[in-house]
Tab-separated table of C-alpha atoms in Angstrom:
chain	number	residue	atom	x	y	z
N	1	UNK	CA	-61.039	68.674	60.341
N	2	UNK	CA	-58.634	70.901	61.412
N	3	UNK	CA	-54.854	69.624	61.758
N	4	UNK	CA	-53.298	69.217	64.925
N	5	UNK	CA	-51.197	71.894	66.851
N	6	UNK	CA	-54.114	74.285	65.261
N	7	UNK	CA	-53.314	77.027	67.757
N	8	UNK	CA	-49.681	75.650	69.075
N	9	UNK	CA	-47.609	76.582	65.776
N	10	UNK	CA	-48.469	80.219	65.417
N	11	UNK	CA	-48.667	80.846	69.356
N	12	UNK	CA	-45.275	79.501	69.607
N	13	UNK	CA	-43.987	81.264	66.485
N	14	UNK	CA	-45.528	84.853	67.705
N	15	UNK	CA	-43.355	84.170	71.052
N	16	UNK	CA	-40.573	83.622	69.476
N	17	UNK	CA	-40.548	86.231	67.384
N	18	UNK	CA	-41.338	88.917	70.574
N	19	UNK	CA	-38.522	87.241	72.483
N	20	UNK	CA	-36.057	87.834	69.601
N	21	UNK	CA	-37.633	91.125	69.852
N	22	UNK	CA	-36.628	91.946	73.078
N	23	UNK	CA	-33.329	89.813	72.896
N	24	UNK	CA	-32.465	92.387	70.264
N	25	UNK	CA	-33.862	95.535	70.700
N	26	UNK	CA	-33.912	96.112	74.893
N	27	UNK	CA	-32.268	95.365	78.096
N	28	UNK	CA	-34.846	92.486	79.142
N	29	UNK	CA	-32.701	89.599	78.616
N	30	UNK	CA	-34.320	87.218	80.962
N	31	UNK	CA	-37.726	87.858	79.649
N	32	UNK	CA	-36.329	87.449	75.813
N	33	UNK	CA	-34.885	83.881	76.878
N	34	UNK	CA	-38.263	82.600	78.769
N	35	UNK	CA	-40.094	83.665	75.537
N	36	UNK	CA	-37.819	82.182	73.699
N	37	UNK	CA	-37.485	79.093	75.454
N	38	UNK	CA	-41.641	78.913	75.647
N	39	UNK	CA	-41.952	79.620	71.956
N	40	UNK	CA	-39.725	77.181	70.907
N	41	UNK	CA	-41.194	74.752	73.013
N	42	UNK	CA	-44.695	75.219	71.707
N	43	UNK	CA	-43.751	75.828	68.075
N	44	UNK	CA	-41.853	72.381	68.439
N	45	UNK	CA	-45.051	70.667	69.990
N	46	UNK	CA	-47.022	72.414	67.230
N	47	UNK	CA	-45.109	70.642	64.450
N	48	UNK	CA	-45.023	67.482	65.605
N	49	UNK	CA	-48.902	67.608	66.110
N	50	UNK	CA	-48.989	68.742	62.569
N	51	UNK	CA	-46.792	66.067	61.388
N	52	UNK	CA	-48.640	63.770	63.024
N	53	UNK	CA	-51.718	63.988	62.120
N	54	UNK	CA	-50.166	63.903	58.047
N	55	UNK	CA	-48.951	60.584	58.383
N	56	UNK	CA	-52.275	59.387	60.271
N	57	UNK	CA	-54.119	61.103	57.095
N	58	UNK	CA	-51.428	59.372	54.784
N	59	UNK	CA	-52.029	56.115	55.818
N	60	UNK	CA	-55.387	56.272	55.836
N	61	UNK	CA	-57.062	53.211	53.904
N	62	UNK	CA	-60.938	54.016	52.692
N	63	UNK	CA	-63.274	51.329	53.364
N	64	UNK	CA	-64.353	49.493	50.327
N	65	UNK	CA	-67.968	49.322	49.621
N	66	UNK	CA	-69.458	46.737	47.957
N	67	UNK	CA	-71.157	47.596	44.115
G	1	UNK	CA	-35.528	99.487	77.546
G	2	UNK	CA	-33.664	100.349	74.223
G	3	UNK	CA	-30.596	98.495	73.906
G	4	UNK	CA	-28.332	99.458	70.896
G	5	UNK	CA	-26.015	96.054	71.697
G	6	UNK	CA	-25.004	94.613	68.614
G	7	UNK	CA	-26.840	90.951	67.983
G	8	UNK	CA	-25.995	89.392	64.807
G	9	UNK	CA	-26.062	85.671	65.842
G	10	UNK	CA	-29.402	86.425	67.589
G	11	UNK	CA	-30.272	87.860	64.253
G	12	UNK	CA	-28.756	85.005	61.985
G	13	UNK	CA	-31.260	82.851	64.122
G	14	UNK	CA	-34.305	85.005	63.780
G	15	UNK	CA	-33.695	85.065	60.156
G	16	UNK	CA	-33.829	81.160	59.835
G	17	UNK	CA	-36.986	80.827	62.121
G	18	UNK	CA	-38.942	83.726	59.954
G	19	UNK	CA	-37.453	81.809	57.048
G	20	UNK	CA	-38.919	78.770	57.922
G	21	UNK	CA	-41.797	79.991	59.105
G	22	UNK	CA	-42.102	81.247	55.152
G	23	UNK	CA	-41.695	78.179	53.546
G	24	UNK	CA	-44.454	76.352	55.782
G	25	UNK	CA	-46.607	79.183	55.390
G	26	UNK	CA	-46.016	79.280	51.238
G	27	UNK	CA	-46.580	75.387	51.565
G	28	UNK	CA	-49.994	75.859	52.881
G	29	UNK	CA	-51.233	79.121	50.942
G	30	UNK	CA	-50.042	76.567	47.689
G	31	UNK	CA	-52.835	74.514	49.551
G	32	UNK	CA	-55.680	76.674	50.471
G	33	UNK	CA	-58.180	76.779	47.825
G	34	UNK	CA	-59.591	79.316	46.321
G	35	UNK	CA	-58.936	81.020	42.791
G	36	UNK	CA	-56.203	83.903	42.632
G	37	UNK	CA	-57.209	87.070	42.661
G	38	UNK	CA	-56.027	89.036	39.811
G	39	UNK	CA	-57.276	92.638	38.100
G	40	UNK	CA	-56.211	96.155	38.159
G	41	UNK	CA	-58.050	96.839	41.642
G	42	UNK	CA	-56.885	93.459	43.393
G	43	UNK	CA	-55.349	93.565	46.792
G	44	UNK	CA	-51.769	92.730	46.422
G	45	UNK	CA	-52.030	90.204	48.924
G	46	UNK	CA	-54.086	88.087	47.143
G	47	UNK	CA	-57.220	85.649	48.323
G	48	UNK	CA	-55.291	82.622	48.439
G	49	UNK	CA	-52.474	84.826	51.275
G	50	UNK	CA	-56.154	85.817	53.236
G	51	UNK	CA	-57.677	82.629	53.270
G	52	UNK	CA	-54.962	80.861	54.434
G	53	UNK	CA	-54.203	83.181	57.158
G	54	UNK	CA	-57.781	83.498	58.098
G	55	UNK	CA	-57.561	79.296	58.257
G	56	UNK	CA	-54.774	80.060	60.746
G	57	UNK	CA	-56.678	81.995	62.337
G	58	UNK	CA	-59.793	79.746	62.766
G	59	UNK	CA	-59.099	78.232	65.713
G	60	UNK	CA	-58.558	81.532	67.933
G	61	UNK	CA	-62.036	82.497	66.227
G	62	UNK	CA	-63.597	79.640	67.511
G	63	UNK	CA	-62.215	79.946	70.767
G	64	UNK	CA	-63.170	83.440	71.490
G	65	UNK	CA	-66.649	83.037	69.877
G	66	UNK	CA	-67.030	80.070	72.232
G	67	UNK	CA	-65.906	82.146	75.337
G	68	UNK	CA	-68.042	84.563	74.280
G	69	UNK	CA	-65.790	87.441	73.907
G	70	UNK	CA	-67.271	90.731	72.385
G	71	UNK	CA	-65.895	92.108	69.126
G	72	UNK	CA	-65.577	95.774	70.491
G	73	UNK	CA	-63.296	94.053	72.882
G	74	UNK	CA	-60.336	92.768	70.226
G	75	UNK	CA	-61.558	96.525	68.523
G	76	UNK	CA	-59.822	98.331	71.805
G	77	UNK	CA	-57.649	95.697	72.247
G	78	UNK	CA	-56.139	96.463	68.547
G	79	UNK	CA	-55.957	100.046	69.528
G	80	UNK	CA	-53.892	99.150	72.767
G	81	UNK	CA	-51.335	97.189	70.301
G	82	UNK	CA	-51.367	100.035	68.195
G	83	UNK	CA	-50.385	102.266	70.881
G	84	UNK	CA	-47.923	100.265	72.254
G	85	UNK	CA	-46.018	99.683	68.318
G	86	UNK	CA	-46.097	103.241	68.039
G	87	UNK	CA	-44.432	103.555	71.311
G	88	UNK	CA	-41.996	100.821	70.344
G	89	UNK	CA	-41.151	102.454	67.021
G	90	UNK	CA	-40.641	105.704	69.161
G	91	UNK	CA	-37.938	104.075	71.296
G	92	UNK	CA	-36.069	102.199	68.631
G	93	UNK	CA	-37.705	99.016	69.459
G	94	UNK	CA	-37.613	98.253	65.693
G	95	UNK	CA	-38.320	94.071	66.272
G	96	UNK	CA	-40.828	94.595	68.701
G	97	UNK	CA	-42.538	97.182	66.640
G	98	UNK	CA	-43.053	95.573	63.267
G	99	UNK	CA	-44.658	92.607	65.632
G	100	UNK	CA	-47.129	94.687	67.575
G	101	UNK	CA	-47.733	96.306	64.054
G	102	UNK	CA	-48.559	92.535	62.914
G	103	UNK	CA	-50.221	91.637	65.854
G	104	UNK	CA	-53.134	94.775	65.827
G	105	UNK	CA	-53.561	93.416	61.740
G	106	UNK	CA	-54.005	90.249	63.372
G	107	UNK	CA	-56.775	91.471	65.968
G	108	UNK	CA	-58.358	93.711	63.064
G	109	UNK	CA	-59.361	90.868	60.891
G	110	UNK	CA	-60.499	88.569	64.133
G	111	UNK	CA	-62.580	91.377	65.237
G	112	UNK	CA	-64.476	91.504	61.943
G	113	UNK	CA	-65.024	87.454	62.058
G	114	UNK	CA	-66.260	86.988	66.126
G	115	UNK	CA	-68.360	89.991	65.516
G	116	UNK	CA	-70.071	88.642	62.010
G	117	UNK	CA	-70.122	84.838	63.475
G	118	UNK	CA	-71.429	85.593	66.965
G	119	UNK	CA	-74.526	88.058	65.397
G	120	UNK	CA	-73.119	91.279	66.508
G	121	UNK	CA	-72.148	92.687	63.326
G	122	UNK	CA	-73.789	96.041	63.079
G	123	UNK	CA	-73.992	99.538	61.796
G	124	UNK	CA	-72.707	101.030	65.138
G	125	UNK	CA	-69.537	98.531	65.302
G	126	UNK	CA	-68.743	99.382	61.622
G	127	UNK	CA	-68.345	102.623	62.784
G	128	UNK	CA	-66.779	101.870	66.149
G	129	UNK	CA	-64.364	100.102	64.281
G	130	UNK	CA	-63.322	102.412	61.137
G	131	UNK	CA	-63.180	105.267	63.680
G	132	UNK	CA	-60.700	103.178	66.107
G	133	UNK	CA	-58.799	101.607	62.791
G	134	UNK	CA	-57.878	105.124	61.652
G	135	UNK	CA	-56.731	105.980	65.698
G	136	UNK	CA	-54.395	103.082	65.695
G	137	UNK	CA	-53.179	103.229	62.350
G	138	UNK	CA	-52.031	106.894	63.422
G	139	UNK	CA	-50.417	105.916	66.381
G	140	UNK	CA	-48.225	103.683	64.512
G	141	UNK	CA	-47.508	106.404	62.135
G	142	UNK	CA	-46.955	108.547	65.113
G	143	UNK	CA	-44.326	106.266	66.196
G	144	UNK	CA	-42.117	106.202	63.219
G	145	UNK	CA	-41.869	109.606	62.769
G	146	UNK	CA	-40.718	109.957	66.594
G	147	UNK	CA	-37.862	107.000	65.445
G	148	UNK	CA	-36.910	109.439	62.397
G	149	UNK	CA	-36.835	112.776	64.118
G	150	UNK	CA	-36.358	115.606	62.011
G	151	UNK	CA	-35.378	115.811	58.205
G	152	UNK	CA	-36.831	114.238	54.564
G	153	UNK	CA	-37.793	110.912	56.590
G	154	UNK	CA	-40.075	112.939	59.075
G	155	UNK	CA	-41.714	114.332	55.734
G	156	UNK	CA	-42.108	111.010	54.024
G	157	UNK	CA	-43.780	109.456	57.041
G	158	UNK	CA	-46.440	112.214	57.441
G	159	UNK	CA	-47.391	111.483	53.479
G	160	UNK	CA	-47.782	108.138	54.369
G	161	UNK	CA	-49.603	108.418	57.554
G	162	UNK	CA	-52.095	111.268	55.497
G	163	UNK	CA	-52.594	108.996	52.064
G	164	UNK	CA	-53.476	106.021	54.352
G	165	UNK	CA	-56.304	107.775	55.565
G	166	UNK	CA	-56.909	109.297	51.791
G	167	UNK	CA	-56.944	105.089	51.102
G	168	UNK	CA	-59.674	104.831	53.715
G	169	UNK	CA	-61.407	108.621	53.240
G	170	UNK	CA	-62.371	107.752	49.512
G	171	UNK	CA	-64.328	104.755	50.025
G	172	UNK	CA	-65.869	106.224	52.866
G	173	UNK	CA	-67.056	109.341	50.859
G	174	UNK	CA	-67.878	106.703	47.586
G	175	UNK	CA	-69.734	104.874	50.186
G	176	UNK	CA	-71.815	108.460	51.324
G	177	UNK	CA	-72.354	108.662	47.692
G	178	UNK	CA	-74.523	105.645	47.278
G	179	UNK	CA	-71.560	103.349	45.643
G	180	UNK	CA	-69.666	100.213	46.934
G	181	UNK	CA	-65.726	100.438	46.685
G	182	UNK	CA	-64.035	97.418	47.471
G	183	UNK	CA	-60.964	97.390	45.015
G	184	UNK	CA	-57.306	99.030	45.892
G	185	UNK	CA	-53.940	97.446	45.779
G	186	UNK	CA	-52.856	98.564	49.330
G	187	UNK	CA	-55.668	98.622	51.694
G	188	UNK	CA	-55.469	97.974	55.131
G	189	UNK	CA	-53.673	94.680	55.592
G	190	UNK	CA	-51.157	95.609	52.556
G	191	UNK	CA	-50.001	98.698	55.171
G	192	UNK	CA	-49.731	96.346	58.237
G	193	UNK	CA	-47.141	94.152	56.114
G	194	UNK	CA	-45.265	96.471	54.774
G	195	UNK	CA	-44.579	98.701	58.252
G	196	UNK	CA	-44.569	95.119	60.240
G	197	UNK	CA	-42.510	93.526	58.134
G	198	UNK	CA	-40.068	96.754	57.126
G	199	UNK	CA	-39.314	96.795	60.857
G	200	UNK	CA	-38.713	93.080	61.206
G	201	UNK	CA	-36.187	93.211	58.074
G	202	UNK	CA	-34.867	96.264	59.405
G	203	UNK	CA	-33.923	95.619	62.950
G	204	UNK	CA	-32.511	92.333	61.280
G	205	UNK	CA	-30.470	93.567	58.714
G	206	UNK	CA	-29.293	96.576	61.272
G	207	UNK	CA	-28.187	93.738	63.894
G	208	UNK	CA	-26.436	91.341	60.831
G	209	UNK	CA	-24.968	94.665	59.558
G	210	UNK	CA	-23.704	96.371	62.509
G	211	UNK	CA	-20.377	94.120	62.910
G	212	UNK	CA	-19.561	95.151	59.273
G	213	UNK	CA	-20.684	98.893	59.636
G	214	UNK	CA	-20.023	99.613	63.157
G	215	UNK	CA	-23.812	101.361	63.199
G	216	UNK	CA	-27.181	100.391	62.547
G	217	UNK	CA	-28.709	101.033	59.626
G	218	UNK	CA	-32.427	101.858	58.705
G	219	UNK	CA	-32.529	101.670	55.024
G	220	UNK	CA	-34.687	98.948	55.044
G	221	UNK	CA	-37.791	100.471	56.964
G	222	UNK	CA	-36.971	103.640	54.699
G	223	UNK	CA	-37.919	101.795	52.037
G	224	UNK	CA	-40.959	100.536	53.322
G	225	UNK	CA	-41.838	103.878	54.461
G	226	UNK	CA	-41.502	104.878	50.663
G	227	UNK	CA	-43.236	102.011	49.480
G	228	UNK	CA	-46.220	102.840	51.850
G	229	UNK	CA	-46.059	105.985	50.420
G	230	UNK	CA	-46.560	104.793	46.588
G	231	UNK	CA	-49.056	102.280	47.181
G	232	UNK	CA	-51.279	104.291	49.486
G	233	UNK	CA	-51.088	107.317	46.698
G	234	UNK	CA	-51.638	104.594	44.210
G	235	UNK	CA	-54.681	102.992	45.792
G	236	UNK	CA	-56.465	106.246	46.352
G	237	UNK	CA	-55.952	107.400	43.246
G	238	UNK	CA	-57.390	104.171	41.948
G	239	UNK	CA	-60.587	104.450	44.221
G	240	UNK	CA	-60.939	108.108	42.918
G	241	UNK	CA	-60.962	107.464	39.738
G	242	UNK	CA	-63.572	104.384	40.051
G	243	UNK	CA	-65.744	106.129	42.167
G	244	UNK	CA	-65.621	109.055	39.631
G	245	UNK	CA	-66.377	107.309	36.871
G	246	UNK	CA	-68.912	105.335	38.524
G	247	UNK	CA	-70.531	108.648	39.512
G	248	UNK	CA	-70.000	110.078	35.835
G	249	UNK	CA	-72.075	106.635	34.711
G	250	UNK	CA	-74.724	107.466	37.085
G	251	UNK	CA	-75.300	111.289	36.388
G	252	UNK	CA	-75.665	110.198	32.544
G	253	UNK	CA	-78.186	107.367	32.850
């Protein structure tokens, strides 16, 4: 199984990183801080999936079988 | 669109988020299984580095396999991306550039995996796609000598643009000749994180700098440009020589 926030965490990293991009390197400020604000928000959501789903796996008990 | 403002606190705060991201991503390449690869012709980035990107990558694999997108499709698309870093390196647009440089590397190894999973892997799109890889890796290259202008930079950049395509030319010609060539230190991913990355750091350091300096400076993508240089002569060197001896094995038997 793949962990939560699969495609969340690296969408939301690759926006960030294009609207520091542009927040550094041109004149399209308003784009930069949409991206920015839209990358942060996914990466966030992407972590907490992740995290999530770790402590679900953590406290995970097997089911003992009898023999 | 260039805009030579000076950024560091936009750059203090890029530097934590890519450093961040690096720790996570060490964190799970630590996880993903797989022996190391190790020799004199291994990649430098090594399997554990591919298969844990190509785990990243899964789920955009899945999704485009399921939507039923065609392989030649992310091919173009990768040339596009290409086009448009080159164009970004041109300008100045150092940030933007090393992440469209990224972002085609990224598109070049999905277009290999929809096209093998969704049974369209063939002869015609291994051409298709070496033919388009070597177009897009020369509009990058194409780029970055626009950003350097004139002088021993311009120079430096052609020799890595032309021993890139040596990297690629002497497996292809190995491969004419009946052998299979798979080893180098620098192949084709190796370049896209070395230019990608060289103009992250660069436009970075140039924005953290610039308060100190009073003017950006590009030493950082210099070096990678040198570094791309090395490599590339190294790895086709390397495939040379294998191929020759290879060849040398052959003609005696």
């Amino acid at each position: 199984m793949r962990p939560g926030g699969g495609k969340l965490r690296p969408v939301g990293f690759g926006l960030l990183m294009l609207g520091f991009g542009l927040r550094l390197d041109t004149t399209w400020q308003q784009v930069a801080w949409l991206l920015l604000a839209l990358g942060t928000m996914l990466g966030l959501s992407g972590l907490a999936a992740l995290a999530r789903d770790r402590t679900r796996a953590a406290s995970f008990v097997p089911p003992t079988t009898g023999g | 669109m260039s805009d030579p403002a000076c950024r560091p606190g936009t750059a203090a705060a890029a530097t934590v988020v890519i450093g961040l991201a690096v720790v996570l991503a060490l964190r799970g390449v630590a996880r993903s299984g797989g022996p190391e690869s190790r020799g004199a012709g291994a990649p430098l980035l090594g399997a554990r580095l591919r298969t844990w990107y190509r785990e990243l990558l899964a789920p955009f694999e899945d999704e485009l396999v399921a939507r039923g997108v065609p392989a030649d499709v992310l091919t173009y698309g990768q040339l596009v991306v290409s086009l448009l870093a080159g164009a970004a390196f041109a300008t100045g647009c150092l940030f933007v550039a090393g992440w469209l440089t990224i972002f085609a590397g990224t598109l070049d190894v999905l277009d290999g995996g929809v096209a093998r999973r969704s049974g369209e892997a063939s002869a015609r799109g291994a051409l298709i796609d070496s033919v388009i890889d070597r177009y897009a890796e020369f509009a990058i290259f194409v780029g970055l000598g626009a950003f350097f202008g004139a002088g021993w930079m311009l120079l430096l950049v052609a020799l890595a643009a032309f021993e890139s395509q040596m990297v690629s030319y002497a497996r292809a010609r190995a491969e004419g000749l009946g052998l299979e060539l798979h080893g180098g230190r620098a192949q084709r991913p190796e370049r896209f994180v070395v230019l990608g990355f060289g103009g992250w750091v660069s436009s970075l350091v140039a924005h953290l700098g610039c308060p100190l300096l009073g003017r950006p400076t590009h030493v950082v993508l210099e070096t990678a440009v040198v570094l791309l240089v090395v490599l590339s002569t190294w790895t086709a060197s390397e495939r040379v020589r294998t191929a020759a001896a290879a060849l040398r094995g052959k003609e005696r038997r």
